[in-house]
Amino acid sequence: MKKVTIGLIGYGVVGSGVVKLLNKRKNYIKGKYDTEVRIKTLCDRSVDKKDTALLATAVKTTDFNDILNDPEINVVVELIGGMNPAKKIVEEALKKGKHVITANKELIANKGQELFQLAQANRVHLYYESSVGAGIPIIKTLTEGILGNTFEGIFGIINGTCNFILSEMTEKNYTFNQALEDAQKNGYAESDPTLDINGMDSAHKLAILVNLAFGKFIAVKDIYVEGITHIAQDDIEHAKSLGHTIKLLAIAKKNNNAIEARVHPTLISKSHPLASINHIYNAFVIDANPLGNVILSGEGAGQMAAATGVVSDIINLSLNLETHLLPCNIYTEDKNISLNKIDDIQTKFYLRFTAMDKPGVLSKITGILGEHGIGINSLTQKEHSQVKTVPVIILTELTSEKSLRMALTEIHKLPVIKNKTVAIRMEKLS
Ligand code: HSE
């Protein structure tokens, strides 16, 4: 029988979920995988205040060194998140020859390259399935599932909180704040949901996916990121009437040796499969060559979803304990690949101007767009009012971020334009 002796660090939502799932599947794991999983030590800074009934025989500590210095512990499961002290813990564990399992996307996105090398040098495994998409096996799919193919793109809905908010705004006509409150009430959003709604959570996950798909380590700060806080109920309604829906997408594409990586709200056609991925569901579309598109979808947030990724890693690790083929060996970097800047990337845009309803206004707006080489696909002004402003919706042809920015700066100087113009990218997804 294979033995996995774990030091678990972090007993929050995910950590306690892992313990529940391991407890529930104890005999199943023994029978099916010939593996005995034991959590020898639990470390949490407020371990005394936690319900640890399922870990009655485990050592409880607030000092992670009790785990790092215990030679019997062969696997460290790090579930505290953030950079500090998680980085130190993972580094120390790897140096001491312990395998590591983490759900820490920030750590892997920022320090993955160093940590993979460290794991390789110490001939131990570093697993992180739950860092992206929780229990959806996106990491395993990219590293082991589609071998022999190259990847031309990977995109999708990779933040459950934002998808929940946008779904509620679409289905229940909630404002952004109402939908966020609902997400928090249902336990989907963190009490501080900043990293979710500002797009950074998706950016961390995208950095990891770019590395796995294209063999290039990119800095999170080099990813173009827009969150969803500026999306208004009006935009949701206009998108609907245009046959579209708004999703926060993470998009990475590779063209020859140049890649693009961006996170932003996006208008997509209602007929695209991603349009029907709602609430806390995530979905990843992998464009593999020669296989074609592969779509993975499932709950990307929540206790059992995250625990599934970690428990899956524990079992996979037990099956590979004696192997010398370390998954980290495949994380070599292709130095010839560069990352495009957002100014070099062309997309179509949905624009919502808030304008006075006066003769000549539309021609002024379209004239400035035309001067910047921005073609127009459609223009809609449904409301009329002699006294107040009205929304003018323009869908553009493909244009660069830079041209659009320059055109909007000029348009905003027009006295008939009130409020900041809303610009949301449109993506024709294959
Ligand atoms: N906060 C994340 C989300 C969950 O909302 O998707 C885990 O990554």
Short mmCIF file of C-alpha atoms and ligand atoms in Angstrom, two decimals:
data_model
loop_
_atom_site.label_atom_id
_atom_site.label_comp_id
_atom_site.label_asym_id
_atom_site.label_seq_id
_atom_site.Cartn_x
_atom_site.Cartn_y
_atom_site.Cartn_z
CA MET A 1 0.00 0.00 0.00
CA LYS A 2 1.31 3.43 -0.98
CA LYS A 3 1.46 5.90 1.90
CA VAL A 4 0.94 9.63 1.62
CA THR A 5 1.68 11.42 4.88
CA ILE A 6 0.49 14.98 4.66
CA GLY A 7 1.23 18.21 6.43
CA LEU A 8 -1.76 20.44 5.69
CA ILE A 9 -1.14 24.17 5.92
CA GLY A 10 -4.28 26.32 5.87
CA TYR A 11 -7.66 25.25 7.19
CA GLY A 12 -10.05 27.70 5.59
CA VAL A 13 -12.82 26.88 3.11
CA VAL A 14 -10.59 24.83 0.80
CA GLY A 15 -8.49 23.15 3.51
CA SER A 16 -11.52 21.97 5.46
CA GLY A 17 -13.14 20.89 2.19
CA VAL A 18 -10.12 18.70 1.40
CA VAL A 19 -10.39 17.05 4.83
CA LYS A 20 -14.13 16.42 4.34
CA LEU A 21 -13.61 14.91 0.89
CA LEU A 22 -10.68 12.73 1.97
CA ASN A 23 -12.72 11.50 4.91
CA LYS A 24 -15.72 10.70 2.71
CA ARG A 25 -13.61 8.86 0.11
CA LYS A 26 -11.12 7.19 2.46
CA ASN A 27 -12.09 3.59 1.69
CA TYR A 28 -12.68 4.34 -1.98
CA ILE A 29 -9.16 5.77 -2.33
CA LYS A 30 -7.68 2.78 -0.46
CA GLY A 31 -9.54 0.25 -2.57
CA LYS A 32 -9.18 1.86 -5.95
CA TYR A 33 -5.68 3.34 -5.75
CA ASP A 34 -4.06 1.16 -3.10
CA THR A 35 -3.22 4.37 -1.27
CA GLU A 36 -3.47 5.37 2.34
CA VAL A 37 -3.75 9.10 2.82
CA ARG A 38 -3.08 10.41 6.32
CA ILE A 39 -3.03 14.00 7.45
CA LYS A 40 -0.40 13.83 10.16
CA THR A 41 -0.23 17.53 11.01
CA LEU A 42 -2.55 20.49 10.52
CA CYS A 43 -1.12 24.00 10.63
CA ASP A 44 -3.41 27.02 10.76
CA ARG A 45 -2.80 30.36 12.44
CA SER A 46 -6.11 30.07 14.33
CA VAL A 47 -6.26 26.31 14.61
CA ASP A 48 -7.76 26.54 18.13
CA LYS A 49 -10.87 28.27 16.82
CA LYS A 50 -11.51 25.78 14.00
CA ASP A 51 -13.72 22.72 13.97
CA THR A 52 -11.11 19.98 13.59
CA ALA A 53 -13.29 17.05 14.65
CA LEU A 54 -12.42 15.16 11.45
CA LEU A 55 -8.73 15.50 12.30
CA ALA A 56 -8.96 14.28 15.90
CA THR A 57 -5.70 12.32 15.78
CA ALA A 58 -3.69 14.90 13.83
CA VAL A 59 -1.07 17.12 15.44
CA LYS A 60 -2.32 20.74 15.53
CA THR A 61 0.10 23.62 15.27
CA THR A 62 0.33 27.27 14.34
CA ASP A 63 3.97 26.90 13.20
CA PHE A 64 4.52 25.60 9.68
CA ASN A 65 8.09 24.63 10.63
CA ASP A 66 6.60 21.71 12.58
CA ILE A 67 5.57 20.33 9.20
CA LEU A 68 8.67 21.34 7.25
CA ASN A 69 10.97 19.77 9.86
CA ASP A 70 9.08 16.50 10.17
CA PRO A 71 10.89 13.82 8.13
CA GLU A 72 7.86 11.53 8.19
CA ILE A 73 5.76 14.03 6.23
CA ASN A 74 6.37 13.43 2.55
CA VAL A 75 3.71 15.79 1.14
CA VAL A 76 3.00 19.41 2.03
CA VAL A 77 -0.41 20.71 1.01
CA GLU A 78 -0.30 24.52 0.99
CA LEU A 79 -3.76 26.11 1.08
CA ILE A 80 -3.18 29.52 2.64
CA GLY A 81 -2.97 31.45 -0.65
CA GLY A 82 -1.13 34.73 -1.34
CA MET A 83 2.63 35.16 -1.69
CA ASN A 84 3.77 35.32 1.91
CA PRO A 85 4.52 33.08 3.68
CA ALA A 86 3.29 30.62 1.02
CA LYS A 87 6.36 31.12 -1.19
CA LYS A 88 8.74 30.46 1.68
CA ILE A 89 6.81 27.38 2.77
CA VAL A 90 6.71 25.87 -0.73
CA GLU A 91 10.39 26.62 -1.39
CA GLU A 92 11.48 25.13 1.93
CA ALA A 93 9.33 22.04 1.45
CA LEU A 94 10.76 21.40 -2.03
CA LYS A 95 14.32 21.94 -0.81
CA LYS A 96 13.72 19.42 1.95
CA GLY A 97 12.65 16.85 -0.64
CA LYS A 98 8.93 17.00 0.12
CA HIS A 99 6.33 16.92 -2.63
CA VAL A 100 4.06 19.94 -2.70
CA ILE A 101 0.42 20.39 -3.64
CA THR A 102 -0.95 23.91 -3.77
CA ALA A 103 -4.06 25.72 -4.97
CA ASN A 104 -2.21 29.03 -4.95
CA LYS A 105 -2.66 30.69 -8.36
CA GLU A 106 -0.87 33.89 -7.35
CA LEU A 107 2.20 31.92 -6.31
CA ILE A 108 2.32 29.71 -9.40
CA ALA A 109 1.58 32.62 -11.74
CA ASN A 110 4.34 34.79 -10.26
CA LYS A 111 6.95 32.26 -9.20
CA GLY A 112 6.08 29.12 -11.16
CA GLN A 113 9.29 29.09 -13.18
CA GLU A 114 11.52 29.19 -10.08
CA LEU A 115 9.42 26.68 -8.18
CA PHE A 116 9.26 24.19 -11.08
CA GLN A 117 13.05 24.36 -11.34
CA LEU A 118 13.40 23.88 -7.61
CA ALA A 119 11.10 20.85 -7.70
CA GLN A 120 13.06 19.44 -10.62
CA ALA A 121 16.41 19.98 -8.88
CA ASN A 122 15.14 18.20 -5.77
CA ARG A 123 13.38 15.45 -7.75
CA VAL A 124 10.01 16.03 -6.16
CA HIS A 125 6.60 16.79 -7.58
CA LEU A 126 4.76 20.11 -7.52
CA TYR A 127 1.05 19.81 -8.30
CA TYR A 128 -1.38 22.73 -8.60
CA GLU A 129 -4.54 21.54 -10.35
CA SER A 130 -6.84 23.59 -8.15
CA SER A 131 -5.05 26.85 -8.91
CA VAL A 132 -7.02 27.19 -12.15
CA GLY A 133 -10.65 26.16 -12.56
CA ALA A 134 -10.74 24.38 -9.16
CA GLY A 135 -11.65 20.74 -9.88
CA ILE A 136 -11.91 21.11 -13.67
CA PRO A 137 -8.84 19.20 -14.89
CA ILE A 138 -7.46 21.97 -17.08
CA ILE A 139 -3.85 21.64 -15.85
CA LYS A 140 -3.84 17.89 -16.41
CA THR A 141 -5.46 18.31 -19.81
CA LEU A 142 -2.77 20.74 -20.95
CA THR A 143 0.16 18.84 -19.46
CA GLU A 144 -0.87 15.24 -20.02
CA GLY A 145 -4.15 15.01 -21.86
CA ILE A 146 -3.49 16.34 -25.35
CA LEU A 147 0.07 15.32 -26.06
CA GLY A 148 1.43 15.56 -29.57
CA ASN A 149 -0.69 18.61 -30.33
CA THR A 150 0.39 22.21 -30.31
CA PHE A 151 -1.86 24.90 -28.91
CA GLU A 152 -2.97 27.93 -30.90
CA GLY A 153 -5.25 29.46 -28.34
CA ILE A 154 -6.92 29.05 -25.02
CA PHE A 155 -9.75 31.19 -23.84
CA GLY A 156 -12.72 31.08 -21.57
CA ILE A 157 -14.63 32.10 -18.49
CA ILE A 158 -12.21 31.51 -15.66
CA ASN A 159 -13.64 33.45 -12.74
CA GLY A 160 -16.76 32.10 -11.07
CA THR A 161 -17.55 35.25 -9.09
CA CYS A 162 -17.62 37.51 -12.15
CA ASN A 163 -19.59 35.00 -14.15
CA PHE A 164 -22.13 34.79 -11.32
CA ILE A 165 -22.46 38.59 -11.21
CA LEU A 166 -22.83 39.00 -14.97
CA SER A 167 -25.34 36.14 -15.10
CA GLU A 168 -27.48 37.75 -12.39
CA MET A 169 -27.31 41.10 -14.18
CA THR A 170 -28.44 39.39 -17.38
CA GLU A 171 -31.13 37.08 -15.99
CA LYS A 172 -32.55 39.11 -13.11
CA ASN A 173 -31.80 42.63 -14.37
CA TYR A 174 -29.77 43.25 -11.19
CA THR A 175 -27.40 46.17 -10.99
CA PHE A 176 -23.72 45.33 -10.52
CA ASN A 177 -23.94 46.04 -6.77
CA GLN A 178 -27.09 43.96 -6.27
CA ALA A 179 -25.48 41.03 -8.08
CA LEU A 180 -22.26 41.35 -6.08
CA GLU A 181 -24.23 41.38 -2.83
CA ASP A 182 -26.08 38.27 -3.95
CA ALA A 183 -22.78 36.54 -4.79
CA GLN A 184 -21.48 37.36 -1.31
CA LYS A 185 -24.73 36.25 0.36
CA ASN A 186 -24.48 32.90 -1.42
CA GLY A 187 -20.86 32.47 -0.36
CA TYR A 188 -19.51 32.62 -3.93
CA ALA A 189 -17.57 35.87 -3.65
CA GLU A 190 -14.86 36.51 -1.09
CA SER A 191 -15.68 39.06 1.64
CA ASP A 192 -13.09 41.16 -0.23
CA PRO A 193 -13.88 40.33 -3.86
CA THR A 194 -11.46 42.94 -5.29
CA LEU A 195 -9.18 40.49 -7.11
CA ASP A 196 -12.17 38.76 -8.68
CA ILE A 197 -14.03 41.82 -9.96
CA ASN A 198 -10.94 43.73 -11.08
CA GLY A 199 -9.91 40.81 -13.29
CA MET A 200 -6.66 39.97 -11.47
CA ASP A 201 -7.82 36.52 -10.37
CA SER A 202 -8.38 35.69 -14.05
CA ALA A 203 -5.00 37.22 -14.96
CA HIS A 204 -3.17 34.96 -12.50
CA LYS A 205 -4.91 31.93 -13.93
CA LEU A 206 -4.25 33.05 -17.51
CA ALA A 207 -0.51 33.46 -16.82
CA ILE A 208 -0.41 29.80 -15.74
CA LEU A 209 -2.37 28.66 -18.80
CA VAL A 210 -0.12 30.64 -21.17
CA ASN A 211 2.91 28.92 -19.72
CA LEU A 212 1.39 25.47 -20.07
CA ALA A 213 -0.07 26.01 -23.52
CA PHE A 214 2.69 28.03 -25.19
CA GLY A 215 5.79 27.27 -23.13
CA LYS A 216 6.31 30.91 -22.19
CA PHE A 217 6.45 32.38 -18.70
CA ILE A 218 4.79 35.78 -18.78
CA ALA A 219 4.61 38.33 -16.01
CA VAL A 220 1.10 38.91 -14.69
CA LYS A 221 1.71 42.65 -14.98
CA ASP A 222 2.18 42.27 -18.75
CA ILE A 223 -1.31 40.85 -19.20
CA TYR A 224 -3.88 43.43 -20.27
CA VAL A 225 -6.58 43.37 -17.58
CA GLU A 226 -9.97 45.04 -17.31
CA GLY A 227 -12.51 44.04 -14.67
CA ILE A 228 -16.28 44.19 -14.71
CA THR A 229 -17.03 47.03 -12.33
CA HIS A 230 -17.87 49.47 -15.14
CA ILE A 231 -20.46 47.21 -16.77
CA ALA A 232 -23.89 48.80 -16.41
CA GLN A 233 -27.32 47.22 -16.67
CA ASP A 234 -27.79 49.37 -19.81
CA ASP A 235 -24.90 47.57 -21.52
CA ILE A 236 -26.29 44.18 -20.60
CA GLU A 237 -29.62 45.21 -22.18
CA HIS A 238 -28.05 46.66 -25.34
CA ALA A 239 -25.92 43.54 -25.75
CA LYS A 240 -29.05 41.38 -25.46
CA SER A 241 -30.88 43.35 -28.10
CA LEU A 242 -27.88 42.91 -30.41
CA GLY A 243 -28.01 39.10 -29.97
CA HIS A 244 -25.00 39.10 -27.63
CA THR A 245 -24.18 38.52 -24.00
CA ILE A 246 -21.38 39.99 -21.88
CA LYS A 247 -18.83 37.66 -20.28
CA LEU A 248 -15.51 38.29 -18.57
CA LEU A 249 -13.15 36.37 -20.83
CA ALA A 250 -9.51 35.46 -20.46
CA ILE A 251 -7.98 35.10 -23.90
CA ALA A 252 -4.58 33.85 -25.03
CA LYS A 253 -3.65 33.28 -28.66
CA LYS A 254 -0.46 32.36 -30.41
CA ASN A 255 0.41 33.51 -33.87
CA ASN A 256 3.80 32.29 -35.08
CA ASN A 257 6.11 33.44 -32.30
CA ALA A 258 3.89 36.17 -30.86
CA ILE A 259 1.31 35.64 -28.19
CA GLU A 260 -1.42 37.84 -26.81
CA ALA A 261 -2.88 37.53 -23.34
CA ARG A 262 -5.76 39.63 -22.12
CA VAL A 263 -8.64 39.64 -19.65
CA HIS A 264 -11.64 41.87 -20.28
CA PRO A 265 -15.43 41.94 -20.47
CA THR A 266 -16.43 40.78 -23.94
CA LEU A 267 -19.57 40.78 -26.04
CA ILE A 268 -20.01 37.31 -27.49
CA SER A 269 -22.77 35.95 -29.68
CA LYS A 270 -25.60 34.26 -27.78
CA SER A 271 -25.14 31.27 -30.07
CA HIS A 272 -21.56 30.58 -28.88
CA PRO A 273 -21.28 27.71 -26.36
CA LEU A 274 -19.61 30.07 -23.84
CA ALA A 275 -22.76 32.23 -23.79
CA SER A 276 -24.64 29.46 -21.99
CA ILE A 277 -21.99 29.01 -19.27
CA ASN A 278 -23.60 30.80 -16.36
CA HIS A 279 -23.32 31.44 -12.61
CA ILE A 280 -20.21 30.02 -10.95
CA TYR A 281 -19.44 27.74 -13.88
CA ASN A 282 -16.11 28.17 -15.65
CA ALA A 283 -15.36 27.02 -19.20
CA PHE A 284 -12.09 26.65 -21.07
CA VAL A 285 -11.84 26.40 -24.84
CA ILE A 286 -8.54 24.92 -25.97
CA ASP A 287 -7.65 25.33 -29.63
CA ALA A 288 -5.35 22.36 -30.25
CA ASN A 289 -3.67 21.42 -33.51
CA PRO A 290 -4.61 19.01 -35.09
CA LEU A 291 -7.33 18.05 -32.60
CA GLY A 292 -9.38 21.26 -32.90
CA ASN A 293 -11.44 22.84 -30.14
CA VAL A 294 -11.81 21.09 -26.81
CA ILE A 295 -14.19 22.56 -24.22
CA LEU A 296 -13.96 21.82 -20.51
CA SER A 297 -16.61 23.18 -18.19
CA GLY A 298 -17.69 22.81 -14.58
CA GLU A 299 -17.93 24.64 -11.28
CA GLY A 300 -14.82 26.77 -11.00
CA ALA A 301 -15.36 28.04 -7.47
CA GLY A 302 -16.72 26.70 -4.22
CA GLN A 303 -15.53 24.37 -1.47
CA MET A 304 -16.02 20.96 -3.05
CA ALA A 305 -14.89 22.15 -6.49
CA ALA A 306 -11.59 23.41 -5.07
CA ALA A 307 -11.20 20.38 -2.80
CA THR A 308 -11.64 18.08 -5.81
CA GLY A 309 -8.59 19.55 -7.55
CA VAL A 310 -6.46 19.12 -4.43
CA VAL A 311 -7.63 15.57 -3.65
CA SER A 312 -7.11 14.63 -7.28
CA ASP A 313 -3.54 15.94 -6.99
CA ILE A 314 -2.99 13.89 -3.82
CA ILE A 315 -4.09 10.69 -5.55
CA ASN A 316 -2.13 11.45 -8.73
CA LEU A 317 0.91 12.11 -6.61
CA SER A 318 0.54 8.81 -4.79
CA LEU A 319 0.43 7.04 -8.15
CA ASN A 320 3.59 8.84 -9.28
CA LEU A 321 5.55 8.74 -6.02
CA GLU A 322 8.15 6.40 -7.40
CA THR A 323 8.37 7.83 -10.91
CA HIS A 324 11.33 9.82 -12.07
CA LEU A 325 9.42 11.43 -14.89
CA LEU A 326 8.51 14.64 -13.16
CA PRO A 327 5.73 16.71 -14.68
CA CYS A 328 7.96 19.73 -14.10
CA ASN A 329 10.35 18.44 -16.75
CA ILE A 330 8.05 19.69 -19.46
CA TYR A 331 8.07 23.27 -18.27
CA THR A 332 10.98 24.41 -20.34
CA GLU A 333 10.70 27.85 -21.81
CA ASP A 334 10.64 28.75 -25.49
CA LYS A 335 12.81 31.89 -25.55
CA ASN A 336 11.75 32.89 -29.07
CA ILE A 337 8.21 33.74 -28.13
CA SER A 338 7.27 37.33 -27.36
CA LEU A 339 4.17 38.88 -25.85
CA ASN A 340 2.24 41.44 -27.90
CA LYS A 341 1.20 44.70 -26.27
CA ILE A 342 -2.49 45.60 -26.16
CA ASP A 343 -1.81 48.50 -28.57
CA ASP A 344 -0.84 45.96 -31.24
CA ILE A 345 -3.98 43.89 -30.86
CA GLN A 346 -7.02 44.48 -33.02
CA THR A 347 -10.58 43.77 -31.89
CA LYS A 348 -14.05 45.00 -32.68
CA PHE A 349 -15.71 47.23 -30.09
CA TYR A 350 -19.15 47.95 -28.72
CA LEU A 351 -19.30 51.66 -27.88
CA ARG A 352 -22.01 53.37 -25.83
CA PHE A 353 -21.91 57.13 -26.08
CA THR A 354 -24.05 59.36 -23.90
CA ALA A 355 -24.94 62.21 -26.22
CA MET A 356 -27.28 65.16 -26.52
CA ASP A 357 -29.99 64.45 -29.07
CA LYS A 358 -29.19 67.21 -31.56
CA PRO A 359 -28.89 67.25 -35.35
CA GLY A 360 -25.35 66.52 -36.50
CA VAL A 361 -24.22 64.67 -33.36
CA LEU A 362 -24.00 61.28 -35.02
CA SER A 363 -22.03 62.62 -37.97
CA LYS A 364 -19.55 64.28 -35.59
CA ILE A 365 -18.95 60.99 -33.73
CA THR A 366 -18.71 58.86 -36.86
CA GLY A 367 -16.54 61.51 -38.54
CA ILE A 368 -13.92 61.33 -35.77
CA LEU A 369 -14.00 57.52 -35.76
CA GLY A 370 -13.50 57.61 -39.56
CA GLU A 371 -10.55 59.98 -39.27
CA HIS A 372 -8.86 57.41 -37.05
CA GLY A 373 -9.52 54.65 -39.56
CA ILE A 374 -12.24 53.03 -37.46
CA GLY A 375 -14.97 51.47 -39.60
CA ILE A 376 -18.53 51.17 -38.34
CA ASN A 377 -20.56 47.98 -38.47
CA SER A 378 -23.78 49.35 -37.03
CA LEU A 379 -25.17 52.40 -35.28
CA THR A 380 -28.30 52.47 -33.11
CA GLN A 381 -30.07 55.31 -31.37
CA LYS A 382 -33.43 54.11 -30.10
CA GLU A 383 -34.41 56.86 -27.70
CA HIS A 384 -35.09 60.51 -28.48
CA SER A 385 -35.20 63.44 -26.09
CA GLN A 386 -34.85 67.16 -26.64
CA VAL A 387 -33.90 67.81 -23.04
CA LYS A 388 -31.75 64.94 -21.87
CA THR A 389 -28.98 62.73 -23.15
CA VAL A 390 -29.61 59.52 -25.09
CA PRO A 391 -27.49 56.40 -25.59
CA VAL A 392 -25.87 55.96 -28.98
CA ILE A 393 -24.58 52.46 -29.63
CA ILE A 394 -21.91 51.87 -32.25
CA LEU A 395 -20.35 48.55 -33.19
CA THR A 396 -16.99 49.02 -34.88
CA GLU A 397 -14.98 47.04 -37.36
CA LEU A 398 -11.63 45.66 -36.25
CA THR A 399 -9.51 48.40 -34.75
CA SER A 400 -6.48 48.79 -32.56
CA GLU A 401 -6.74 49.86 -28.95
CA LYS A 402 -4.50 52.81 -29.74
CA SER A 403 -6.69 54.19 -32.56
CA LEU A 404 -9.79 53.79 -30.46
CA ARG A 405 -8.23 55.54 -27.49
CA MET A 406 -7.18 58.51 -29.65
CA ALA A 407 -10.62 58.74 -31.27
CA LEU A 408 -12.42 58.62 -27.90
CA THR A 409 -10.20 61.34 -26.47
CA GLU A 410 -11.28 63.61 -29.34
CA ILE A 411 -14.93 62.62 -29.11
CA HIS A 412 -14.98 63.37 -25.39
CA LYS A 413 -14.03 66.95 -26.17
CA LEU A 414 -17.30 67.45 -28.06
CA PRO A 415 -19.71 69.51 -25.89
CA VAL A 416 -22.60 67.25 -26.95
CA ILE A 417 -20.95 64.19 -25.37
CA LYS A 418 -21.73 63.67 -21.70
CA ASN A 419 -20.29 61.02 -19.39
CA LYS A 420 -17.46 58.64 -20.18
CA THR A 421 -18.02 56.40 -23.18
CA VAL A 422 -18.31 52.70 -22.44
CA ALA A 423 -16.11 50.57 -24.73
CA ILE A 424 -16.40 46.80 -24.56
CA ARG A 425 -14.53 44.45 -26.86
CA MET A 426 -16.38 42.07 -29.13
CA GLU A 427 -14.81 38.75 -29.95
CA LYS A 428 -15.71 36.39 -32.73
CA LEU A 429 -14.84 33.11 -31.09
CA SER A 430 -14.14 30.06 -33.19
N1 HSE B 1 -12.32 33.45 -6.63
C1 HSE B 1 -12.30 32.45 -7.64
C2 HSE B 1 -13.47 32.61 -8.58
C3 HSE B 1 -12.38 31.06 -7.08
O1 HSE B 1 -14.41 33.36 -8.29
O2 HSE B 1 -13.45 31.99 -9.63
C4 HSE B 1 -11.20 30.22 -7.14
O3 HSE B 1 -10.24 30.51 -8.07
#
